[in-house]
Amino acid sequence: MTAQLINGNALAQQVRTEVAHRVSALKSHGVQPHLAVILVGEDPGSQVYVRNKVADSEQTGLNATLERYPASLPQEELLARIAILNADPSVHGILVQLPLPKHMDANLVIEAIAPEKDVDGFHVASAGALMVGQPGFRPCTPYGCMRMLESIGMKDLRGKHAVVIGRSNIVGKPMAMMLLAANATVTICHSGTADLAALTRQADIVVAAVGKRNVLTADMVKPGAVVIDVGMNRDDAGKLCGDVDFAGVQNVAGWITPVPGGVGPMTRAMLLVNTLEAAEAAKT
Ligand code: NAP
């Protein structure tokens, strides 16, 4: 069997087109959605991420501003800047790029963002809303994974068993909660899980969010399963690759996401959705 590809690039383009239409509608009501992105320090990966976020926003008709600060910025000054953005009605979304310099407490900084502007979905209020099934911002990566599942007709996951490998606060845990909210039976695995393969072999959906190559190999996958690869790693040649042994797993799975061109572009697209929705909510 050769798995069908879930094309993250194509789906992200669809999402951006939908966002662009809704942005136009908002603009006709005099509202210009605005994302404020804050970068502290010089982390090379973060610089690429924030540039992409700003470019994506502008291409979709959203206004995006990037504020850069040196790594030496005192935490108090960052908190003060966030307070100003919180109070600014022209700003709908605030994103502080992680990681922050070591002298800062990332939890404290994220909690300083007003929940109604928390477009990354990392605030404890957003996490709590997801937990109890209330509306709120969903973290972009698992939100994008859910859109990928919907795109192949998997919206209501009643009767399906989903295995999530990884339990971080930004991917694994919210992913599990979203799958549960879609009525899947969910198993969360991590570094302390005994016999991971025995669990993944039972799964109709496997989401790998670990950050290690070849965590999921063909012998660990049920024939026909949907495999979502969140991981971002480098192979021996320095090329971007995921957590899944793509070459092997594609012969067993029913559907699979590639890396690159899978979850990454969807993560970027869902930030636009969250920012748009923040602006729509502010208008009403
Ligand atoms: P993280 O915070 O390092 O979490 C990794 C998780 O994997 C942990 O829960 C860890 O278990 C678990 N783990 C480690 N080794 C394992 C093993 N051998 N078997 C089973 N579980 C294992 O990472 P993250 O922030 O969630 O990111 C995960 C990956 O996704 C990274 O490659 C990251 O770059 C990528 N990512 C991609 C996107 C995107 O847009 N494509 C977005 C975010 C993240 P413990 O909890 O027990 O330590």
CSV table of C-alpha atoms and ligand atoms in Angstrom, one decimal:
chain,number,residue,atom,x,y,z
A,1,MET,CA,0.0,0.0,0.0
A,2,THR,CA,1.2,3.5,-0.8
A,3,ALA,CA,-0.2,6.2,1.5
A,4,GLN,CA,-1.9,9.3,0.2
A,5,LEU,CA,-0.2,12.5,1.0
A,6,ILE,CA,-1.8,15.2,3.1
A,7,ASN,CA,-0.4,18.2,1.4
A,8,GLY,CA,0.2,20.9,4.0
A,9,ASN,CA,1.3,23.5,1.4
A,10,ALA,CA,-1.9,23.2,-0.6
A,11,LEU,CA,-4.1,23.1,2.4
A,12,ALA,CA,-2.4,26.1,4.0
A,13,GLN,CA,-2.9,28.0,0.7
A,14,GLN,CA,-6.7,27.2,1.0
A,15,VAL,CA,-6.7,28.5,4.6
A,16,ARG,CA,-4.9,31.7,3.6
A,17,THR,CA,-7.4,32.3,0.8
A,18,GLU,CA,-10.3,31.9,3.3
A,19,VAL,CA,-8.5,34.2,5.7
A,20,ALA,CA,-7.9,36.8,3.0
A,21,HIS,CA,-11.6,36.9,2.2
A,22,ARG,CA,-12.6,37.3,5.8
A,23,VAL,CA,-10.0,40.0,6.2
A,24,SER,CA,-11.5,41.9,3.3
A,25,ALA,CA,-14.9,41.7,4.9
A,26,LEU,CA,-13.6,43.1,8.2
A,27,LYS,CA,-11.8,45.9,6.4
A,28,SER,CA,-15.0,46.9,4.7
A,29,HIS,CA,-16.3,47.4,8.3
A,30,GLY,CA,-13.3,49.6,9.1
A,31,VAL,CA,-11.3,46.9,11.0
A,32,GLN,CA,-7.7,46.2,10.0
A,33,PRO,CA,-6.6,43.0,11.8
A,34,HIS,CA,-3.2,43.6,13.4
A,35,LEU,CA,-0.7,41.1,14.8
A,36,ALA,CA,2.2,42.4,17.0
A,37,VAL,CA,5.2,40.1,17.0
A,38,ILE,CA,7.9,40.5,19.6
A,39,LEU,CA,11.4,39.1,19.2
A,40,VAL,CA,13.9,39.3,22.0
A,41,GLY,CA,17.5,38.3,21.2
A,42,GLU,CA,19.2,37.0,18.1
A,43,ASP,CA,18.3,33.3,17.9
A,44,PRO,CA,18.7,32.5,14.2
A,45,GLY,CA,15.8,30.1,14.0
A,46,SER,CA,13.5,32.6,15.7
A,47,GLN,CA,14.5,35.3,13.3
A,48,VAL,CA,13.4,33.2,10.4
A,49,TYR,CA,10.1,32.3,12.1
A,50,VAL,CA,9.2,35.9,12.9
A,51,ARG,CA,10.1,37.0,9.4
A,52,ASN,CA,7.8,34.3,8.0
A,53,LYS,CA,5.0,35.2,10.4
A,54,VAL,CA,5.1,38.9,9.3
A,55,ALA,CA,5.4,38.0,5.6
A,56,ASP,CA,2.4,35.6,5.8
A,57,SER,CA,0.3,38.2,7.6
A,58,GLU,CA,1.1,40.9,5.1
A,59,GLN,CA,0.4,38.6,2.1
A,60,THR,CA,-3.0,37.8,3.6
A,61,GLY,CA,-4.0,41.4,4.2
A,62,LEU,CA,-3.3,41.5,7.9
A,63,ASN,CA,-1.2,44.2,9.4
A,64,ALA,CA,1.8,42.9,11.2
A,65,THR,CA,4.4,44.8,13.2
A,66,LEU,CA,7.7,43.2,14.3
A,67,GLU,CA,9.4,44.6,17.4
A,68,ARG,CA,13.0,43.5,18.0
A,69,TYR,CA,14.8,43.9,21.3
A,70,PRO,CA,18.3,42.9,22.4
A,71,ALA,CA,18.8,39.8,24.5
A,72,SER,CA,19.7,42.1,27.4
A,73,LEU,CA,16.2,43.6,27.6
A,74,PRO,CA,15.1,43.6,31.2
A,75,GLN,CA,12.0,41.4,31.7
A,76,GLU,CA,10.2,44.4,33.3
A,77,GLU,CA,10.5,46.3,30.1
A,78,LEU,CA,9.1,43.5,28.1
A,79,LEU,CA,6.2,43.2,30.5
A,80,ALA,CA,5.6,46.9,30.2
A,81,ARG,CA,5.6,46.8,26.4
A,82,ILE,CA,3.1,43.9,26.5
A,83,ALA,CA,0.8,45.9,28.8
A,84,ILE,CA,0.8,48.8,26.3
A,85,LEU,CA,-0.1,46.4,23.4
A,86,ASN,CA,-2.8,44.8,25.6
A,87,ALA,CA,-4.4,48.2,26.0
A,88,ASP,CA,-4.0,49.2,22.3
A,89,PRO,CA,-7.4,48.6,20.6
A,90,SER,CA,-5.7,48.6,17.2
A,91,VAL,CA,-3.7,45.5,18.1
A,92,HIS,CA,-5.7,42.2,18.0
A,93,GLY,CA,-3.0,39.6,18.4
A,94,ILE,CA,0.3,39.5,20.4
A,95,LEU,CA,2.9,36.9,19.8
A,96,VAL,CA,6.1,36.7,21.8
A,97,GLN,CA,8.5,34.5,20.0
A,98,LEU,CA,10.0,31.7,22.1
A,99,PRO,CA,12.5,30.8,23.4
A,100,LEU,CA,13.2,33.9,25.5
A,101,PRO,CA,16.6,34.8,26.9
A,102,LYS,CA,17.5,32.8,30.0
A,103,HIS,CA,17.0,35.7,32.5
A,104,MET,CA,13.3,35.8,31.5
A,105,ASP,CA,10.4,33.6,32.8
A,106,ALA,CA,8.6,32.6,29.7
A,107,ASN,CA,5.5,31.5,31.6
A,108,LEU,CA,5.2,34.9,33.3
A,109,VAL,CA,5.7,36.7,30.0
A,110,ILE,CA,3.0,34.6,28.2
A,111,GLU,CA,0.6,35.1,31.1
A,112,ALA,CA,1.1,38.8,30.7
A,113,ILE,CA,-0.6,38.7,27.3
A,114,ALA,CA,-4.3,39.5,27.4
A,115,PRO,CA,-6.1,36.2,26.8
A,116,GLU,CA,-8.2,37.8,24.1
A,117,LYS,CA,-5.0,38.6,22.2
A,118,ASP,CA,-3.2,35.3,22.8
A,119,VAL,CA,-3.1,34.2,19.2
A,120,ASP,CA,-0.4,31.6,19.9
A,121,GLY,CA,-2.8,29.9,22.3
A,122,PHE,CA,-0.1,29.3,25.0
A,123,HIS,CA,-1.8,31.4,27.8
A,124,VAL,CA,-3.1,29.3,30.7
A,125,ALA,CA,-6.5,30.8,30.0
A,126,SER,CA,-6.4,29.4,26.4
A,127,ALA,CA,-5.2,26.0,27.7
A,128,GLY,CA,-7.9,26.0,30.3
A,129,ALA,CA,-10.6,26.8,27.7
A,130,LEU,CA,-9.4,23.9,25.6
A,131,MET,CA,-9.5,21.6,28.6
A,132,VAL,CA,-13.1,22.4,29.5
A,133,GLY,CA,-14.4,22.7,25.9
A,134,GLN,CA,-14.9,26.4,25.8
A,135,PRO,CA,-14.1,28.7,22.9
A,136,GLY,CA,-10.6,30.1,23.0
A,137,PHE,CA,-7.4,30.3,20.9
A,138,ARG,CA,-6.0,26.9,20.0
A,139,PRO,CA,-2.2,26.4,19.7
A,140,CYS,CA,-1.4,26.7,16.0
A,141,THR,CA,0.4,23.4,15.5
A,142,PRO,CA,-2.2,21.0,16.8
A,143,TYR,CA,-5.0,23.3,15.4
A,144,GLY,CA,-3.3,22.8,12.0
A,145,CYS,CA,-3.1,19.0,12.5
A,146,MET,CA,-6.9,19.0,13.2
A,147,ARG,CA,-7.5,20.9,9.9
A,148,MET,CA,-5.4,18.3,8.1
A,149,LEU,CA,-7.5,15.5,9.6
A,150,GLU,CA,-10.7,17.4,8.6
A,151,SER,CA,-9.4,17.8,5.1
A,152,ILE,CA,-9.4,14.0,4.6
A,153,GLY,CA,-13.0,13.7,6.1
A,154,MET,CA,-11.9,12.9,9.6
A,155,LYS,CA,-13.9,15.5,11.6
A,156,ASP,CA,-15.8,13.4,14.0
A,157,LEU,CA,-13.4,10.8,15.3
A,158,ARG,CA,-15.9,8.7,17.2
A,159,GLY,CA,-14.7,5.1,17.3
A,160,LYS,CA,-11.1,6.1,16.3
A,161,HIS,CA,-8.1,5.5,18.5
A,162,ALA,CA,-5.5,8.3,18.3
A,163,VAL,CA,-2.0,7.9,19.7
A,164,VAL,CA,-0.1,11.2,20.4
A,165,ILE,CA,3.7,10.7,20.9
A,166,GLY,CA,4.9,13.7,22.9
A,167,ARG,CA,3.4,15.7,25.8
A,168,SER,CA,4.7,19.2,25.5
A,169,ASN,CA,2.3,22.1,26.5
A,170,ILE,CA,2.5,23.5,23.0
A,171,VAL,CA,2.0,20.4,20.9
A,172,GLY,CA,1.4,17.0,22.5
A,173,LYS,CA,-1.1,18.0,25.3
A,174,PRO,CA,-3.3,20.4,23.3
A,175,MET,CA,-3.2,17.9,20.4
A,176,ALA,CA,-4.6,15.2,22.7
A,177,MET,CA,-7.3,17.5,24.0
A,178,MET,CA,-8.4,18.5,20.5
A,179,LEU,CA,-8.5,14.8,19.4
A,180,LEU,CA,-10.6,14.0,22.5
A,181,ALA,CA,-12.9,17.0,21.8
A,182,ALA,CA,-13.4,15.4,18.3
A,183,ASN,CA,-14.5,12.2,20.1
A,184,ALA,CA,-11.4,10.1,19.5
A,185,THR,CA,-10.1,7.7,22.1
A,186,VAL,CA,-6.7,9.1,22.9
A,187,THR,CA,-3.5,7.7,24.2
A,188,ILE,CA,-0.6,10.1,25.1
A,189,CYS,CA,2.9,8.6,25.0
A,190,HIS,CA,6.2,10.1,26.1
A,191,SER,CA,9.7,9.1,27.0
A,192,GLY,CA,8.5,7.0,29.9
A,193,THR,CA,6.1,5.0,27.8
A,194,ALA,CA,6.8,1.2,27.8
A,195,ASP,CA,6.4,-0.5,24.4
A,196,LEU,CA,5.4,2.5,22.3
A,197,ALA,CA,5.1,0.2,19.3
A,198,ALA,CA,2.4,-1.9,20.9
A,199,LEU,CA,0.3,1.2,21.3
A,200,THR,CA,1.0,2.8,18.0
A,201,ARG,CA,0.1,-0.5,16.2
A,202,GLN,CA,-3.4,-0.2,17.6
A,203,ALA,CA,-3.9,3.4,16.4
A,204,ASP,CA,-6.1,4.7,13.6
A,205,ILE,CA,-4.3,8.1,13.9
A,206,VAL,CA,-0.7,8.6,15.1
A,207,VAL,CA,0.7,12.1,15.7
A,208,ALA,CA,4.4,12.2,16.3
A,209,ALA,CA,5.6,15.3,18.1
A,210,VAL,CA,9.0,14.3,19.6
A,211,GLY,CA,11.9,15.9,17.9
A,212,LYS,CA,13.8,12.7,17.1
A,213,ARG,CA,14.2,11.0,13.7
A,214,ASN,CA,12.7,7.6,13.1
A,215,VAL,CA,10.6,7.5,16.3
A,216,LEU,CA,7.9,5.9,14.2
A,217,THR,CA,8.9,3.2,11.8
A,218,ALA,CA,6.8,1.0,9.4
A,219,ASP,CA,6.6,-1.9,11.8
A,220,MET,CA,4.9,0.4,14.4
A,221,VAL,CA,2.0,1.4,12.2
A,222,LYS,CA,-1.4,-0.3,11.5
A,223,PRO,CA,-2.1,-0.7,7.8
A,224,GLY,CA,-4.2,2.2,6.6
A,225,ALA,CA,-3.6,4.5,9.6
A,226,VAL,CA,-3.3,8.2,9.3
A,227,VAL,CA,0.2,9.5,10.3
A,228,ILE,CA,0.8,13.1,11.2
A,229,ASP,CA,4.4,14.1,11.5
A,230,VAL,CA,5.0,17.2,13.6
A,231,GLY,CA,8.7,16.7,14.2
A,232,MET,CA,11.4,19.0,12.7
A,233,ASN,CA,14.8,17.4,12.6
A,234,ARG,CA,17.9,17.3,10.3
A,235,ASP,CA,19.0,14.2,8.6
A,236,ASP,CA,22.7,13.2,8.1
A,237,ALA,CA,22.8,15.4,4.9
A,238,GLY,CA,21.4,18.3,6.9
A,239,LYS,CA,18.0,18.2,5.2
A,240,LEU,CA,14.8,18.9,7.1
A,241,CYS,CA,13.0,15.7,8.2
A,242,GLY,CA,10.4,14.7,10.6
A,243,ASP,CA,10.0,12.1,13.4
A,244,VAL,CA,8.6,9.5,11.0
A,245,ASP,CA,10.6,7.2,8.8
A,246,PHE,CA,8.7,8.5,5.8
A,247,ALA,CA,10.2,6.1,3.2
A,248,GLY,CA,9.1,3.0,5.3
A,249,VAL,CA,5.8,4.3,6.8
A,250,GLN,CA,4.4,5.5,3.5
A,251,ASN,CA,4.2,1.8,2.4
A,252,VAL,CA,1.9,0.9,5.4
A,253,ALA,CA,-0.1,4.1,6.3
A,254,GLY,CA,-3.3,5.2,4.5
A,255,TRP,CA,-2.4,8.9,4.8
A,256,ILE,CA,0.8,10.6,5.8
A,257,THR,CA,2.0,14.2,6.1
A,258,PRO,CA,5.4,15.0,4.5
A,259,VAL,CA,8.3,17.0,6.1
A,260,PRO,CA,8.8,19.6,4.8
A,261,GLY,CA,5.4,20.7,3.3
A,262,GLY,CA,3.2,19.2,6.0
A,263,VAL,CA,2.4,20.4,9.5
A,264,GLY,CA,4.9,23.4,9.2
A,265,PRO,CA,2.9,25.4,6.7
A,266,MET,CA,-0.4,24.6,8.5
A,267,THR,CA,1.1,25.9,11.8
A,268,ARG,CA,1.8,29.2,10.0
A,269,ALA,CA,-1.6,29.4,8.4
A,270,MET,CA,-3.4,28.8,11.7
A,271,LEU,CA,-1.7,31.8,13.3
A,272,LEU,CA,-3.4,33.9,10.6
A,273,VAL,CA,-6.8,32.2,11.5
A,274,ASN,CA,-6.3,33.0,15.2
A,275,THR,CA,-5.3,36.6,14.5
A,276,LEU,CA,-8.3,37.1,12.1
A,277,GLU,CA,-10.6,35.6,14.7
A,278,ALA,CA,-9.2,37.9,17.4
A,279,ALA,CA,-10.0,40.9,15.2
A,280,GLU,CA,-13.5,39.6,14.4
A,281,ALA,CA,-14.2,39.1,18.1
A,282,ALA,CA,-12.9,42.6,18.9
A,283,LYS,CA,-15.3,44.0,16.3
A,284,THR,CA,-18.4,42.5,17.9
B,1,NAP,P1,9.5,18.8,23.4
B,1,NAP,O1,8.9,19.8,24.3
B,1,NAP,O2,10.9,18.5,23.4
B,1,NAP,O3,8.7,17.5,23.7
B,1,NAP,C1,9.1,16.3,23.1
B,1,NAP,C2,8.2,15.1,23.7
B,1,NAP,O4,8.7,13.9,23.1
B,1,NAP,C3,8.3,15.0,25.2
B,1,NAP,O5,7.0,14.8,25.7
B,1,NAP,C4,9.1,13.7,25.4
B,1,NAP,O6,8.8,13.0,26.5
B,1,NAP,C5,8.8,12.9,24.2
B,1,NAP,N1,9.8,12.0,23.8
B,1,NAP,C6,11.1,12.1,23.8
B,1,NAP,N2,11.7,11.0,23.4
B,1,NAP,C7,10.7,10.1,23.2
B,1,NAP,C8,10.7,8.7,22.8
B,1,NAP,N3,11.8,8.1,22.5
B,1,NAP,N4,9.5,8.1,22.7
B,1,NAP,C9,8.4,8.7,23.0
B,1,NAP,N5,8.3,10.0,23.4
B,1,NAP,C10,9.5,10.7,23.5
B,1,NAP,O7,9.1,19.2,21.9
B,1,NAP,P2,7.9,20.0,21.2
B,1,NAP,O8,8.1,21.4,21.4
B,1,NAP,O9,6.6,19.3,21.6
B,1,NAP,O10,8.3,19.7,19.7
B,1,NAP,C11,8.3,18.3,19.2
B,1,NAP,C12,8.8,18.4,17.8
B,1,NAP,O11,7.9,19.1,17.0
B,1,NAP,C13,10.2,19.1,17.6
B,1,NAP,O12,10.9,18.5,16.5
B,1,NAP,C14,9.7,20.5,17.2
B,1,NAP,O13,10.7,21.1,16.4
B,1,NAP,C15,8.5,20.1,16.3
B,1,NAP,N6,7.6,21.2,16.1
B,1,NAP,C16,7.2,21.5,14.9
B,1,NAP,C17,6.3,22.5,14.7
B,1,NAP,C18,5.8,22.7,13.3
B,1,NAP,O14,5.2,23.7,13.0
B,1,NAP,N7,6.0,21.8,12.4
B,1,NAP,C19,5.8,23.2,15.7
B,1,NAP,C20,6.2,22.9,17.0
B,1,NAP,C21,7.1,21.9,17.2
B,1,NAP,P3,9.0,13.5,28.0
B,1,NAP,O15,7.8,14.5,28.2
B,1,NAP,O16,8.8,12.3,28.9
B,1,NAP,O17,10.3,14.2,28.1
